Amino acid sequence: MKLDGKIPEGPLEQKWSLHKKNMKLVAPNNRRKYEVIIVGTGLAGGAAAASLAEMGYKVKSFCIQDSARRAHSIAAQGGINAAKNYPNDGDSVWRLFYDTIKGGDYRSREANVYRLAEVANNIIDQAVAQGVPFAREYSGLLANRSFGGAQVSRTFYARGQTGQQLLLGAYQAMMRQVQEGGVEYFPRHEMLEVVIIDGKARGIITRDLVSGEIVRHEADAVVLATGGYGNVFYLSTNAKNSNVTAAWRAHKKGALFANPCYVQVHPTCIPVSGDYQSKLTLMSESLRNDGRVWVPRKKGDDRHPNDIPDEERYYYLEERYPSFGNLVPRDVASRNAKLVCDEGLGVGETGLAVYLDFRDAIKRDGLDTISAKYGNLFDMYHNIAGENPYKQPMKIYPAVHYTMGGLWVDYNLMTNVPGLFATGEANFSDHGANRLGASALMQGLSDGYFVLPATIGNYLADEEIGKRYGTDHAEFEKAAGEAQAQIDKLLSIKGKRTIVDFHRTLGKIVWDNIGIARNAEDLKKAIKEIQELREEFWTNVYVPGEKNNYNKYLEFAGRVADFFELAELMAKDALDREESCGCHLREEYQSEEGEAIRNDEDFSYVAAWEYQGVNGELKEQLHKENLEFEFVELKQRSYK
Amino acid sequence: MTIHLKYWKQDGPDAQGYFEEKTLDTVNEHMSFLEMLDVLNEELQLEGKDPVEFDYDCREGICGSCNLVINGQAHGPNAKTACCQLHMRTYNDGDHITIEPPRAAAFPVIKDLVVDRSGFDRIIEAGGYVSVKTGSAQEANSTPIEKHSSDMAFDYATCIGCGACVAACPNASASLFTGAKIAHLNKMPQGEVERYDRVVAMVDQMKEEGFGDCSNYGECEAVCPQGISISAIAEMRRDYVKAMFS
């Protein structure tokens, strides 16, 4: 299989505009004759549903939650990047592009990243027009703050709830289209299969999560905006229902899965407190603007942090990275937290935590200023950890947060299966091996509001108008049968171990071996352990309840089954990539100081995997898309 | 800690509901309330019984999925705290806790503690937006908005759509939910254009869904996990009356 990224010709700055000029269009009176299925209603899916319906396409929108407004984009705290250069600090589209491609450790496509930086400004305009209440200055104009991996202030925010406000903007725009009849809306529906007829995606099979009914939906194109797969780790900052099922089932039908080992571990999360823990809570990266990260210099120093004098505190990020200090990118911050804890300097009951201290910021700016910036985050921390961060430092530790890997897509956001598109976190395209803070919201909305609405028309223009195979077509029959068969199988096992027990055990294997640092030996061991546990899952899992009723544990069982296969692919991919880059740190390939050593000669490619079945072990074939760098020079990343 | 639980079971919207009881001996004070329910469900499954269904997703107080009524209070005893952010350290060893779904005609039970809140979607659908199309919005800074107004708009916009306001209201009114969206958009020039059409459409839809009217009990504000002010309702009602005369 030859992978063609379909990158348009021309200078970097003109690729997107030339491409838009050259793409085919669908006439307004014909758009209503095309139906598009969009799975997921987060920033990417909600924005796409609203935009495509406004253009006149017939949209069917699906989500697993009880309302589109609950998609996990809602939990994003810190902000969204755009190179408006309002603060006059030297920002530009080029600089946003450059920071993003460097932040991703040169493992993303130049053309995609440039386009992202280019349309980001429009996103801010669009959101403001929708009434999104971004933070403002006394002039009445928009405020900015800084984020990791950048030396300019380009992040727009709405207190610590930027994701919520942007998502509600997209949700409201989508609900307006529901009202107008352009969007048919299916909450509490889970996609279980994609239906491919004559080589093209022509529909999906869903389960109605209330009645348990298996439903068939036909369309001219299918968009997966179903988010990332961080919950393979069991403990992550993802919402509990976030899963890989839609993307994985598409993968099993032929869509390539790219760079699955690129997983971002966010440096500032509330540490694990016990076995009952069901999820981890992120503390926005924006806190690193004012908080200082440190551990005691002395091992086993059990004094209260406020009693430890400055000279006995090790502000390790400030010391090791003087030019970026506490604002180094996430991968660097996470790795260093692990390093100091591995050295035995960690704090808290488990020794797996570091301090994030606001003492100096409060002294400098006053309590009110800090409270206005971070009030809701401080309250959240106080609630969960039971300690007051205004009075003593927060304890934080890295946790799985975002997955840069995902379905392989070309420049048009189409997978290798014609008619099947993937947007937002569900695709692999823009963040390389590490995503910078405040770039996820930017990518989701860029894909949903601006990129997909332009590129999907180019695909549909070549599709016969009103072509319908009917949902009784053999391929629909087969896919619906497969979906039902798996549900029946899961319910019939009636084993001894619960789904949560399996998921937690799987998560521990993945975290210990495919987490912040990896090595060949551990990865091989993990593959074996995953295979054994998967075998046991299929013979010893207990799935309660019935299929024809609301049954959340049945939903989870299907998702955990897919995580088992994905986990093995992540290990394979991590094993195959014999270099360190971004979030992928192979212990065999690092400098003495623990910095990642890339191998551009051999690994400057996108690893796209083709599913070939599971029989005890997962069979996948690797395809490579070489990354060409025409406009930036590959450098060793340095934040010193 | 030992906690004695009493929780609502109901097979479907038309089935007869009932309470079930169970004592948990392994509750840890650092658990969240929903993690305590996870433990309950693990125990029930190991005994071969059906778990109790409840809605949840983000577990960090922002998605609005969870909406349990705990000892008669929506989201439990802590102010401005969704029940996923409630921790067991709030309770004492040996406490009795009763868990019910939010009870309102407009929120029919789907199963156990899970209810159908799609009425909220339809209220937003009726007019909870600015009718701007994607694609050619004007430059963001071309419309300055007074910081104070913008901050107020944000406060109203933080509604998470959980439905605690409905659960707490003796009239099962959705006035705080509806008023919050109206007040958010009213505070921004972008929302001003459709102000009066919006309030009529949304309030009428609220009635249509079977939510009650507001009698100024103020229970909604007291339980709101985002602390949204009841002044949103005053603004909504004022605008509704004005719209009737325009």
PDB file of C-alpha atoms in Angstrom, chain A residues 473-573:
ATOM      1  CA  HIS A 473     -27.669  -4.626   1.646  1.00  0.00           C
ATOM      2  CA  ALA A 474     -25.465  -7.630   2.486  1.00  0.00           C
ATOM      3  CA  GLU A 475     -22.720  -5.437   3.972  1.00  0.00           C
ATOM      4  CA  PHE A 476     -25.156  -3.781   6.391  1.00  0.00           C
ATOM      5  CA  GLU A 477     -26.514  -7.210   7.253  1.00  0.00           C
ATOM      6  CA  LYS A 478     -23.025  -8.508   7.929  1.00  0.00           C
ATOM      7  CA  ALA A 479     -21.885  -5.531  10.019  1.00  0.00           C
ATOM      8  CA  ALA A 480     -25.056  -5.524  12.123  1.00  0.00           C
ATOM      9  CA  GLY A 481     -24.621  -9.248  12.651  1.00  0.00           C
ATOM     10  CA  GLU A 482     -21.025  -8.762  13.835  1.00  0.00           C
ATOM     11  CA  ALA A 483     -22.058  -6.051  16.273  1.00  0.00           C
ATOM     12  CA  GLN A 484     -24.824  -8.214  17.705  1.00  0.00           C
ATOM     13  CA  ALA A 485     -22.637 -11.308  17.876  1.00  0.00           C
ATOM     14  CA  GLN A 486     -20.031  -9.566  19.997  1.00  0.00           C
ATOM     15  CA  ILE A 487     -22.659  -8.346  22.454  1.00  0.00           C
ATOM     16  CA  ASP A 488     -24.136 -11.839  22.722  1.00  0.00           C
ATOM     17  CA  LYS A 489     -20.692 -13.330  23.217  1.00  0.00           C
ATOM     18  CA  LEU A 490     -19.787 -10.884  26.006  1.00  0.00           C
ATOM     19  CA  LEU A 491     -23.037 -11.547  27.854  1.00  0.00           C
ATOM     20  CA  SER A 492     -22.676 -15.311  27.529  1.00  0.00           C
ATOM     21  CA  ILE A 493     -19.258 -15.657  29.215  1.00  0.00           C
ATOM     22  CA  LYS A 494     -20.566 -15.152  32.765  1.00  0.00           C
ATOM     23  CA  GLY A 495     -17.080 -15.411  34.234  1.00  0.00           C
ATOM     24  CA  LYS A 496     -15.615 -14.538  37.604  1.00  0.00           C
ATOM     25  CA  ARG A 497     -13.803 -11.233  37.078  1.00  0.00           C
ATOM     26  CA  THR A 498     -15.480  -7.864  36.563  1.00  0.00           C
ATOM     27  CA  ILE A 499     -14.891  -5.614  33.579  1.00  0.00           C
ATOM     28  CA  VAL A 500     -13.371  -2.917  35.796  1.00  0.00           C
ATOM     29  CA  ASP A 501     -10.962  -5.462  37.262  1.00  0.00           C
ATOM     30  CA  PHE A 502      -9.742  -6.420  33.771  1.00  0.00           C
ATOM     31  CA  HIS A 503      -9.537  -2.819  32.647  1.00  0.00           C
ATOM     32  CA  ARG A 504      -7.582  -1.748  35.721  1.00  0.00           C
ATOM     33  CA  THR A 505      -5.144  -4.639  35.296  1.00  0.00           C
ATOM     34  CA  LEU A 506      -4.677  -3.835  31.609  1.00  0.00           C
ATOM     35  CA  GLY A 507      -4.163  -0.167  32.454  1.00  0.00           C
ATOM     36  CA  LYS A 508      -1.410  -1.001  34.907  1.00  0.00           C
ATOM     37  CA  ILE A 509       0.456  -3.065  32.308  1.00  0.00           C
ATOM     38  CA  VAL A 510       0.181  -0.237  29.798  1.00  0.00           C
ATOM     39  CA  TRP A 511       1.227   2.480  32.289  1.00  0.00           C
ATOM     40  CA  ASP A 512       4.189   0.523  33.629  1.00  0.00           C
ATOM     41  CA  ASN A 513       5.535  -0.419  30.216  1.00  0.00           C
ATOM     42  CA  ILE A 514       4.185   1.992  27.599  1.00  0.00           C
ATOM     43  CA  GLY A 515       4.044   5.065  29.837  1.00  0.00           C
ATOM     44  CA  ILE A 516       6.478   7.945  30.321  1.00  0.00           C
ATOM     45  CA  ALA A 517       9.561   5.822  29.546  1.00  0.00           C
ATOM     46  CA  ARG A 518       9.793   2.609  27.501  1.00  0.00           C
ATOM     47  CA  ASN A 519      12.423   0.002  26.717  1.00  0.00           C
ATOM     48  CA  ALA A 520      12.514  -3.039  24.455  1.00  0.00           C
ATOM     49  CA  GLU A 521      12.536  -5.583  27.232  1.00  0.00           C
ATOM     50  CA  ASP A 522       9.515  -4.139  29.025  1.00  0.00           C
ATOM     51  CA  LEU A 523       7.622  -3.708  25.780  1.00  0.00           C
ATOM     52  CA  LYS A 524       8.115  -7.354  24.848  1.00  0.00           C
ATOM     53  CA  LYS A 525       7.009  -8.390  28.297  1.00  0.00           C
ATOM     54  CA  ALA A 526       3.953  -6.120  28.032  1.00  0.00           C
ATOM     55  CA  ILE A 527       2.896  -7.674  24.716  1.00  0.00           C
ATOM     56  CA  LYS A 528       2.919 -11.108  26.312  1.00  0.00           C
ATOM     57  CA  GLU A 529       1.025  -9.943  29.393  1.00  0.00           C
ATOM     58  CA  ILE A 530      -1.572  -8.163  27.298  1.00  0.00           C
ATOM     59  CA  GLN A 531      -2.128 -11.284  25.188  1.00  0.00           C
ATOM     60  CA  GLU A 532      -2.552 -13.480  28.242  1.00  0.00           C
ATOM     61  CA  LEU A 533      -4.934 -11.093  29.942  1.00  0.00           C
ATOM     62  CA  ARG A 534      -6.941 -10.745  26.726  1.00  0.00           C
ATOM     63  CA  GLU A 535      -7.314 -14.523  26.521  1.00  0.00           C
ATOM     64  CA  GLU A 536      -8.580 -14.544  30.061  1.00  0.00           C
ATOM     65  CA  PHE A 537     -10.944 -11.645  29.395  1.00  0.00           C
ATOM     66  CA  TRP A 538     -12.711 -13.585  26.666  1.00  0.00           C
ATOM     67  CA  THR A 539     -13.244 -16.604  28.903  1.00  0.00           C
ATOM     68  CA  ASN A 540     -13.607 -15.139  32.374  1.00  0.00           C
ATOM     69  CA  VAL A 541     -15.248 -11.716  32.216  1.00  0.00           C
ATOM     70  CA  TYR A 542     -18.530 -11.115  33.996  1.00  0.00           C
ATOM     71  CA  VAL A 543     -20.889  -8.825  32.108  1.00  0.00           C
ATOM     72  CA  PRO A 544     -24.071  -8.149  34.071  1.00  0.00           C
ATOM     73  CA  GLY A 545     -27.563  -7.305  32.853  1.00  0.00           C
ATOM     74  CA  GLU A 546     -29.312  -7.721  29.529  1.00  0.00           C
ATOM     75  CA  LYS A 547     -28.773  -6.517  25.999  1.00  0.00           C
ATOM     76  CA  ASN A 548     -32.203  -4.964  25.478  1.00  0.00           C
ATOM     77  CA  ASN A 549     -32.012  -2.393  28.208  1.00  0.00           C
ATOM     78  CA  TYR A 550     -29.826   0.431  29.442  1.00  0.00           C
ATOM     79  CA  ASN A 551     -26.633  -1.383  30.475  1.00  0.00           C
ATOM     80  CA  LYS A 552     -23.514   0.699  31.026  1.00  0.00           C
ATOM     81  CA  TYR A 553     -21.340  -2.267  31.966  1.00  0.00           C
ATOM     82  CA  LEU A 554     -22.152  -3.938  28.653  1.00  0.00           C
ATOM     83  CA  GLU A 555     -21.021  -0.760  26.868  1.00  0.00           C
ATOM     84  CA  PHE A 556     -17.787  -0.821  28.849  1.00  0.00           C
ATOM     85  CA  ALA A 557     -17.180  -4.487  28.091  1.00  0.00           C
ATOM     86  CA  GLY A 558     -17.136  -3.809  24.354  1.00  0.00           C
ATOM     87  CA  ARG A 559     -14.803  -0.842  24.811  1.00  0.00           C
ATOM     88  CA  VAL A 560     -12.383  -2.742  27.044  1.00  0.00           C
ATOM     89  CA  ALA A 561     -12.282  -5.547  24.446  1.00  0.00           C
ATOM     90  CA  ASP A 562     -11.041  -2.988  21.906  1.00  0.00           C
ATOM     91  CA  PHE A 563      -8.538  -1.481  24.353  1.00  0.00           C
ATOM     92  CA  PHE A 564      -6.953  -4.916  24.690  1.00  0.00           C
ATOM     93  CA  GLU A 565      -6.138  -5.014  20.990  1.00  0.00           C
ATOM     94  CA  LEU A 566      -5.086  -1.377  20.824  1.00  0.00           C
ATOM     95  CA  ALA A 567      -2.740  -1.862  23.810  1.00  0.00           C
ATOM     96  CA  GLU A 568      -0.862  -4.555  21.954  1.00  0.00           C
ATOM     97  CA  LEU A 569      -0.538  -2.336  18.897  1.00  0.00           C
ATOM     98  CA  MET A 570       0.795   0.515  21.052  1.00  0.00           C
ATOM     99  CA  ALA A 571       3.488  -1.778  22.414  1.00  0.00           C
ATOM    100  CA  LYS A 572       4.396  -3.006  18.917  1.00  0.00           C
ATOM    101  CA  ASP A 573       4.620   0.542  17.621  1.00  0.00           C
TER     102      ASP A 573
END
